[in-house]
């Protein structure tokens, strides 16, 4: 076995060899590269766009920056005494400027410096697999560099927004989440097609900015979560001035001099200044050279729990492209496991690939935390009740009103929300938790620990929540479930 090296061999710029090649320089690719370098391997990162990727410039960071000012304003107006001090309205220009600060003006110099400091090489351009352990990178000027990996190639190219096949929609140049999070001028009116987290978050943001927002969804909101989550968010969006057209799909879309005209199967046509699609994601694998190694371009990439692609001893995939859990934090979790297992295999060390081992991404199946930053927020981890039943578990569902907790009443006047705990009755552990309410994102990690560690309910009684905090919801859920008798 070849020994890992800290630096590439002496070689021409057009041909370079490293221990590991990572295709995709987003947050997930950076984490995979970073772990491998920390393990003593030489790594090159390939990226055609900005280092830092979707999350840094068009998703997680800018979207939450757009929402945060509205959340802070709502929080102040929800507490008597503070509410009287709020005399102005949301400064949209200042919100957009603050958002720009988090994207560094869509420049990646800071991220590039991090790569340099970490000892990770960078090749800018479009990378395509051209053979086993080989990647050819084409730069913007047309020049090509051939990279060869001694040990592994890791695909971290992520996903792109899907645009549904609706008559006229593509020709109408719809916004996707990229335009929605990088806007410089807020449109007077906006139609959002979709009912998931991105659609709900952007509807929340643009309604706060003063836009007339209409949301069109084929079914309810936030499908896949507990039903009450979508119901409570729908009520809140309507209270914020958003028009909801649920159980509605666009049939035809056209852009005219007056704006974008959207026709549905029923109801009056809708005329808006812009239309945004938020109907899911597609894998960025269509021009990756997968056909050169017998895989199908344009498809999601299957992996085992060590993130290695079945049938290959050198090919790995992490992040959205695997379709395991399309969330940045889960992709980074996968990347840490992949970087560590690549290092272990390269150095001939033992691989810990048992469930919950050091080199696997077991949480992708059982303990995925996610937050939808609407107002109210939705925070969940693990299985909802329907998914738990479908998986064959014998469960008990425990509900409690979040507003009935003393800490909630102090947190905001008229606090309203809902909590649910899904319990595996055979093992007496928690399979899933969902919170809906103002600022519940900060409750989620305790739930994630309980679910991922499979903490027995009897032990959770000894995890005492501080009083008076909203975290007292844990005691209320346990009390509602009931403590076993010792008699």
JSON list of C-alpha atoms in Angstrom, two decimals, residues 5-8 16-47 51-52 108-124 147 152 154 156 335 339 343:
[
{"chain": "A", "resi": 5, "resn": "UNK", "atom": "CA", "xyz": [1.83, 12.06, 1.55]},
{"chain": "A", "resi": 6, "resn": "UNK", "atom": "CA", "xyz": [1.43, 15.59, 2.79]},
{"chain": "A", "resi": 7, "resn": "UNK", "atom": "CA", "xyz": [2.04, 17.23, -0.58]},
{"chain": "A", "resi": 8, "resn": "UNK", "atom": "CA", "xyz": [1.59, 16.35, -4.26]},
{"chain": "A", "resi": 16, "resn": "UNK", "atom": "CA", "xyz": [-1.12, 16.41, -10.57]},
{"chain": "A", "resi": 17, "resn": "UNK", "atom": "CA", "xyz": [-1.43, 13.58, -8.07]},
{"chain": "A", "resi": 18, "resn": "UNK", "atom": "CA", "xyz": [-2.93, 13.74, -4.58]},
{"chain": "A", "resi": 19, "resn": "UNK", "atom": "CA", "xyz": [-4.11, 11.23, -2.04]},
{"chain": "A", "resi": 20, "resn": "UNK", "atom": "CA", "xyz": [-7.70, 12.51, -2.28]},
{"chain": "A", "resi": 21, "resn": "UNK", "atom": "CA", "xyz": [-9.65, 14.53, -4.83]},
{"chain": "A", "resi": 22, "resn": "UNK", "atom": "CA", "xyz": [-12.84, 16.26, -3.67]},
{"chain": "A", "resi": 23, "resn": "UNK", "atom": "CA", "xyz": [-15.16, 17.49, -6.45]},
{"chain": "A", "resi": 24, "resn": "UNK", "atom": "CA", "xyz": [-17.27, 20.31, -5.06]},
{"chain": "A", "resi": 25, "resn": "UNK", "atom": "CA", "xyz": [-16.09, 23.15, -2.84]},
{"chain": "A", "resi": 26, "resn": "UNK", "atom": "CA", "xyz": [-19.21, 23.82, -0.79]},
{"chain": "A", "resi": 27, "resn": "UNK", "atom": "CA", "xyz": [-19.42, 23.42, 2.96]},
{"chain": "A", "resi": 28, "resn": "UNK", "atom": "CA", "xyz": [-19.70, 19.64, 2.61]},
{"chain": "A", "resi": 29, "resn": "UNK", "atom": "CA", "xyz": [-16.71, 19.31, 0.30]},
{"chain": "A", "resi": 30, "resn": "UNK", "atom": "CA", "xyz": [-14.67, 21.58, 2.57]},
{"chain": "A", "resi": 31, "resn": "UNK", "atom": "CA", "xyz": [-15.42, 19.32, 5.54]},
{"chain": "A", "resi": 32, "resn": "UNK", "atom": "CA", "xyz": [-14.49, 16.15, 3.67]},
{"chain": "A", "resi": 33, "resn": "UNK", "atom": "CA", "xyz": [-11.24, 17.72, 2.53]},
{"chain": "A", "resi": 34, "resn": "UNK", "atom": "CA", "xyz": [-10.48, 19.13, 5.96]},
{"chain": "A", "resi": 35, "resn": "UNK", "atom": "CA", "xyz": [-10.88, 15.80, 7.75]},
{"chain": "A", "resi": 36, "resn": "UNK", "atom": "CA", "xyz": [-8.66, 14.00, 5.25]},
{"chain": "A", "resi": 37, "resn": "UNK", "atom": "CA", "xyz": [-5.94, 16.65, 5.57]},
{"chain": "A", "resi": 38, "resn": "UNK", "atom": "CA", "xyz": [-6.12, 16.47, 9.35]},
{"chain": "A", "resi": 39, "resn": "UNK", "atom": "CA", "xyz": [-5.57, 12.73, 9.00]},
{"chain": "A", "resi": 40, "resn": "UNK", "atom": "CA", "xyz": [-2.33, 13.31, 7.12]},
{"chain": "A", "resi": 41, "resn": "UNK", "atom": "CA", "xyz": [-3.47, 12.96, 3.50]},
{"chain": "A", "resi": 42, "resn": "UNK", "atom": "CA", "xyz": [-2.85, 15.38, 0.63]},
{"chain": "A", "resi": 43, "resn": "UNK", "atom": "CA", "xyz": [-6.09, 16.76, -0.78]},
{"chain": "A", "resi": 44, "resn": "UNK", "atom": "CA", "xyz": [-7.16, 18.87, -3.74]},
{"chain": "A", "resi": 45, "resn": "UNK", "atom": "CA", "xyz": [-10.55, 20.57, -3.94]},
{"chain": "A", "resi": 46, "resn": "UNK", "atom": "CA", "xyz": [-12.17, 21.20, -7.34]},
{"chain": "A", "resi": 47, "resn": "UNK", "atom": "CA", "xyz": [-14.77, 23.96, -7.68]},
{"chain": "A", "resi": 51, "resn": "UNK", "atom": "CA", "xyz": [-15.75, 28.22, -2.45]},
{"chain": "A", "resi": 52, "resn": "UNK", "atom": "CA", "xyz": [-18.33, 27.78, 0.28]},
{"chain": "A", "resi": 108, "resn": "UNK", "atom": "CA", "xyz": [-14.97, 33.80, -1.59]},
{"chain": "A", "resi": 109, "resn": "UNK", "atom": "CA", "xyz": [-11.55, 35.22, -0.68]},
{"chain": "A", "resi": 110, "resn": "UNK", "atom": "CA", "xyz": [-12.07, 34.33, 2.98]},
{"chain": "A", "resi": 111, "resn": "UNK", "atom": "CA", "xyz": [-12.96, 30.74, 2.15]},
{"chain": "A", "resi": 112, "resn": "UNK", "atom": "CA", "xyz": [-9.94, 30.43, -0.12]},
{"chain": "A", "resi": 113, "resn": "UNK", "atom": "CA", "xyz": [-7.71, 31.65, 2.71]},
{"chain": "A", "resi": 114, "resn": "UNK", "atom": "CA", "xyz": [-9.18, 28.92, 4.91]},
{"chain": "A", "resi": 115, "resn": "UNK", "atom": "CA", "xyz": [-8.21, 26.30, 2.31]},
{"chain": "A", "resi": 116, "resn": "UNK", "atom": "CA", "xyz": [-4.68, 27.69, 2.15]},
{"chain": "A", "resi": 117, "resn": "UNK", "atom": "CA", "xyz": [-4.32, 27.72, 5.93]},
{"chain": "A", "resi": 118, "resn": "UNK", "atom": "CA", "xyz": [-5.65, 24.16, 6.13]},
{"chain": "A", "resi": 119, "resn": "UNK", "atom": "CA", "xyz": [-3.16, 22.93, 3.52]},
{"chain": "A", "resi": 120, "resn": "UNK", "atom": "CA", "xyz": [-5.84, 22.02, 0.95]},
{"chain": "A", "resi": 121, "resn": "UNK", "atom": "CA", "xyz": [-4.95, 22.61, -2.71]},
{"chain": "A", "resi": 122, "resn": "UNK", "atom": "CA", "xyz": [-7.52, 24.29, -4.96]},
{"chain": "A", "resi": 123, "resn": "UNK", "atom": "CA", "xyz": [-8.11, 23.83, -8.68]},
{"chain": "A", "resi": 124, "resn": "UNK", "atom": "CA", "xyz": [-10.80, 26.08, -10.09]},
{"chain": "A", "resi": 147, "resn": "UNK", "atom": "CA", "xyz": [-5.80, 15.07, -11.39]},
{"chain": "A", "resi": 152, "resn": "UNK", "atom": "CA", "xyz": [-10.12, 8.30, -3.18]},
{"chain": "A", "resi": 154, "resn": "UNK", "atom": "CA", "xyz": [-15.17, 12.20, -3.27]},
{"chain": "A", "resi": 156, "resn": "UNK", "atom": "CA", "xyz": [-19.66, 16.68, -3.17]},
{"chain": "A", "resi": 335, "resn": "UNK", "atom": "CA", "xyz": [-18.27, 14.50, 5.15]},
{"chain": "A", "resi": 339, "resn": "UNK", "atom": "CA", "xyz": [-12.91, 12.02, 5.44]},
{"chain": "A", "resi": 343, "resn": "UNK", "atom": "CA", "xyz": [-7.93, 8.25, 5.96]}
]
